[in-house]
């Protein structure tokens, strides 16, 4: 076979095969539901609204009106306007005493008078040496005086006027109370609050307890030192509270 005839047949075979493929593809598209709408539908879209920001408005401030003269006169002398004027004009300048510098500042302020303190009102029982003001606090039954031989006192016989006395419930003194040594010219009563251990020793003494009529610290110290030397009988109680009263007189 000649080469020219062979090339012609090959071209015809290729064209025929191409046509057959396109026809088959067309049938496949029609059978699969591919349709073309005519006329074409209207185009659809999303409506978007853009809000523009408002420009800030400037704050309007009313401008003040300057006071003006009714009839301006440039040649007139300017004078200050007084807000208020007194009904009468003074004839001379004001005069006052010159302020002097004191210890507490530029102006000396007088101190108000102080009321005198009634010292007898602070100690209403100062003038009554016979009455025992501690009896209602320590005795089982309140009484005006601790009589001789009282179970809460240390006095055996006689009166306690002018002599020291001790009060410790259920306990008694061993010997006598030590007397305070003092040289101050003062008189009155000093009540010392004491703590006594089970062996009868005074472990602490605090002067100035209720019933004290003397404020002199020297007498308080003398009463404290004397009270610490006191001795009581032994007891099963671990620690017990009582008082010792000292009567100071002028020497």
Coordinates of C-alpha atoms in Angstrom, one line a residue:
X1 CA 0.0 0.0 0.0
X2 CA 1.2 3.4 -0.8
X3 CA 2.2 5.8 1.9
X4 CA -0.1 8.5 0.8
X5 CA -3.2 6.3 0.9
X6 CA -2.2 5.1 4.4
X7 CA -1.9 8.6 5.8
X8 CA -5.3 9.5 4.4
X9 CA -7.0 6.5 6.0
X10 CA -5.4 7.4 9.4
X11 CA -6.7 10.9 9.2
X12 CA -10.2 9.8 8.4
X13 CA -10.1 7.2 11.2
X14 CA -9.1 9.9 13.7
X15 CA -11.8 12.4 12.6
X16 CA -14.4 9.7 12.8
X17 CA -13.3 8.6 16.2
X18 CA -13.4 12.2 17.4
X19 CA -16.9 12.8 16.1
X20 CA -18.1 9.5 17.8
X21 CA -16.6 10.6 21.1
X22 CA -18.3 14.0 21.0
X23 CA -21.7 12.5 20.2
X24 CA -21.3 10.0 23.0
X25 CA -20.4 12.8 25.4
X26 CA -23.4 14.8 24.3
X27 CA -25.8 11.9 25.0
X28 CA -24.2 11.4 28.5
X29 CA -24.7 15.0 29.4
X30 CA -28.3 15.1 28.3
X31 CA -29.0 11.9 30.1
X32 CA -27.5 13.0 33.4
X33 CA -29.8 16.1 33.7
X34 CA -27.6 18.8 32.5
X35 CA -30.0 21.5 31.4
X36 CA -29.7 25.1 30.2
X37 CA -32.2 27.6 31.4
X38 CA -33.3 30.2 28.9
X39 CA -33.7 33.0 29.6
X40 CA -31.0 32.9 32.3
X41 CA -32.3 33.8 35.9
X42 CA -31.7 37.2 37.4
X43 CA -28.5 37.6 39.4
X44 CA -28.8 37.5 43.2
X45 CA -26.5 39.2 45.7
X46 CA -26.2 40.2 49.4
X47 CA -27.1 43.8 50.3
X48 CA -24.5 45.3 52.6
X49 CA -25.1 48.7 54.2
X50 CA -22.0 50.7 55.3
X51 CA -22.7 53.4 58.0
X52 CA -20.3 56.2 57.9
X53 CA -19.1 57.7 61.2
X54 CA -20.4 61.1 62.0
X55 CA -17.9 63.8 62.5
X56 CA -17.8 65.2 66.1
X57 CA -19.5 68.5 66.4
X58 CA -17.6 71.2 68.2
X59 CA -19.0 72.4 71.5
X60 CA -20.4 75.8 71.1
X61 CA -19.7 78.1 74.0
X62 CA -21.6 81.3 74.3
X63 CA -19.2 84.2 74.3
X64 CA -19.6 86.6 77.1
X65 CA -20.3 90.2 76.6
X66 CA -17.8 92.6 78.0
X67 CA -19.3 95.5 79.9
X68 CA -19.2 98.7 77.9
X69 CA -19.8 102.2 78.8
X70 CA -23.0 103.8 77.5
X71 CA -21.1 106.6 76.0
X72 CA -17.4 105.8 75.7
X73 CA -15.1 108.7 76.5
X74 CA -11.4 108.0 75.9
X75 CA -10.3 111.2 77.6
X76 CA -12.1 110.4 81.0
X77 CA -9.9 109.0 83.8
X78 CA -10.5 105.4 84.7
X79 CA -11.6 104.8 88.3
X80 CA -12.2 101.7 90.3
X81 CA -15.8 100.9 91.2
X82 CA -16.3 100.1 94.9
X83 CA -18.5 97.2 95.8
X84 CA -19.9 98.8 99.0
X85 CA -19.4 102.0 100.9
X86 CA -20.1 102.7 104.5
X87 CA -22.8 105.2 105.4
X88 CA -20.3 107.4 107.2
X89 CA -16.7 108.2 106.5
X90 CA -14.1 108.0 109.3
X91 CA -12.2 111.0 110.4
X92 CA -9.0 109.1 111.5
X93 CA -7.3 105.9 110.9
X94 CA -8.1 102.8 113.0
X95 CA -6.0 102.3 116.1
X96 CA -5.5 99.1 118.1
X97 CA -3.2 97.8 120.8
X98 CA 0.0 96.3 119.4
X99 CA 0.0 92.5 119.7
X100 CA 2.9 91.0 121.6
X101 CA 4.5 87.7 121.2
X102 CA 3.8 85.3 124.1
X103 CA 5.3 82.0 125.1
X104 CA 2.6 80.0 123.3
X105 CA 2.2 82.1 120.1
X106 CA 1.7 85.6 118.7
X107 CA -1.3 86.3 120.8
X108 CA -1.3 85.5 124.5
X109 CA -4.4 83.7 125.6
X110 CA -5.2 83.8 129.3
X111 CA -5.6 80.4 130.9
X112 CA -9.1 80.0 132.5
X113 CA -9.1 79.6 136.3
X114 CA -9.0 76.1 137.6
X115 CA -11.4 74.8 140.2
X116 CA -9.8 73.7 143.4
X117 CA -9.9 70.0 144.0
X118 CA -11.6 68.9 147.2
X119 CA -9.2 66.2 148.4
X120 CA -11.5 65.2 151.2
X121 CA -14.1 64.3 148.6
X122 CA -11.7 61.9 146.9
X123 CA -11.2 60.0 150.2
X124 CA -14.5 60.3 152.1
X125 CA -13.3 58.0 154.9
X126 CA -10.1 59.9 155.6
X127 CA -11.3 61.4 158.8
X128 CA -12.8 58.2 160.2
X129 CA -9.9 56.0 161.4
X130 CA -12.2 53.6 163.4
X131 CA -14.3 52.5 160.4
X132 CA -12.8 49.6 158.4
X133 CA -13.7 50.2 154.8
X134 CA -12.4 46.8 153.7
X135 CA -14.8 44.8 156.0
X136 CA -17.6 44.5 153.5
X137 CA -15.2 43.2 150.9
X138 CA -13.5 40.5 152.9
X139 CA -15.8 39.5 155.7
X140 CA -18.5 36.9 155.3
X141 CA -21.0 39.3 156.8
X142 CA -20.5 43.1 156.4
X143 CA -19.8 44.9 159.6
X144 CA -18.6 48.4 160.6
X145 CA -15.5 47.2 162.4
X146 CA -13.4 44.0 162.8
X147 CA -13.8 43.3 166.5
X148 CA -11.1 41.7 168.6
X149 CA -10.7 38.0 167.8
X150 CA -12.5 38.3 164.4
X151 CA -11.9 35.2 162.2
X152 CA -10.8 37.3 159.2
X153 CA -8.4 39.5 161.2
X154 CA -5.2 39.2 163.2
X155 CA -6.2 41.0 166.3
X156 CA -6.4 38.9 169.4
X157 CA -7.5 41.3 172.1
X158 CA -7.9 45.1 172.4
X159 CA -8.6 47.8 169.9
X160 CA -6.8 48.1 166.5
X161 CA -6.8 52.0 166.5
X162 CA -3.4 53.2 165.4
X163 CA -1.9 49.8 164.9
X164 CA -1.4 47.8 161.7
X165 CA -3.8 45.0 160.9
X166 CA -3.9 42.1 158.5
X167 CA -6.8 40.3 156.8
X168 CA -6.3 36.9 155.3
X169 CA -9.3 34.5 155.4
X170 CA -8.6 31.4 157.5
X171 CA -4.9 32.4 158.2
X172 CA -3.2 34.0 161.2
X173 CA 0.0 35.9 161.7
X174 CA 3.1 34.3 162.9
X175 CA 4.4 36.8 165.5
X176 CA 3.5 40.4 164.8
X177 CA 3.3 42.6 161.7
X178 CA 6.6 44.3 160.8
X179 CA 6.3 48.1 161.2
X180 CA 7.3 50.4 158.3
X181 CA 10.2 52.7 158.7
X182 CA 9.5 56.3 157.5
X183 CA 10.5 59.9 158.2
X184 CA 7.8 61.8 156.3
X185 CA 5.6 64.1 158.4
X186 CA 2.2 62.7 157.1
X187 CA -0.6 60.8 158.5
X188 CA -3.3 58.5 157.1
X189 CA -3.9 54.9 156.1
X190 CA -2.2 52.8 153.5
X191 CA -3.8 49.5 152.5
X192 CA -1.5 47.0 150.9
X193 CA -2.9 44.1 148.7
X194 CA -0.8 41.0 149.4
X195 CA -0.5 37.5 147.9
X196 CA 0.6 34.7 150.4
X197 CA 1.8 31.3 149.3
X198 CA 1.0 28.0 151.1
X199 CA 4.1 28.4 153.3
X200 CA 2.9 31.7 154.7
X201 CA 5.3 34.0 152.8
X202 CA 4.2 37.2 151.2
X203 CA 5.1 36.9 147.5
X204 CA 3.8 40.3 146.3
X205 CA 2.6 43.5 147.9
X206 CA 0.8 46.4 146.1
X207 CA 0.1 49.6 148.1
X208 CA -2.7 52.0 147.4
X209 CA -5.6 49.4 147.6
X210 CA -9.2 50.5 148.3
X211 CA -9.3 52.3 151.6
X212 CA -6.0 54.1 151.2
X213 CA -6.1 57.8 152.4
X214 CA -2.5 58.8 151.7
X215 CA -1.0 59.6 148.3
X216 CA 2.6 60.0 149.5
X217 CA 4.8 57.6 147.5
X218 CA 7.3 57.4 150.3
X219 CA 4.7 56.0 152.7
X220 CA 3.5 53.6 150.1
X221 CA 7.0 52.3 149.6
X222 CA 7.6 51.9 153.3
X223 CA 4.3 50.0 153.7
X224 CA 5.2 47.7 150.7
X225 CA 8.6 46.8 152.2
X226 CA 7.1 46.1 155.6
X227 CA 4.3 44.0 154.2
X228 CA 6.8 41.8 152.3
X229 CA 8.3 40.8 155.6
X230 CA 5.1 39.6 157.2
X231 CA 4.7 35.9 158.0
X232 CA 1.5 33.8 158.2
X233 CA 0.7 30.2 159.2
X234 CA 0.9 27.5 156.6
X235 CA -2.1 26.3 154.6
X236 CA -3.0 23.8 151.9
X237 CA -4.1 26.7 149.6
X238 CA -1.5 27.3 146.9
X239 CA -1.9 31.1 146.8
X240 CA -4.2 33.4 148.8
X241 CA -5.1 37.1 148.6
X242 CA -5.4 39.4 151.5
X243 CA -4.6 42.9 152.8
X244 CA -2.5 44.6 155.4
X245 CA -3.5 48.1 156.7
X246 CA -0.9 50.4 158.1
X247 CA -1.8 53.6 160.1
X248 CA 0.7 56.4 159.7
X249 CA 0.8 59.2 162.3
X250 CA 2.8 62.4 162.7
X251 CA 6.0 61.9 164.6

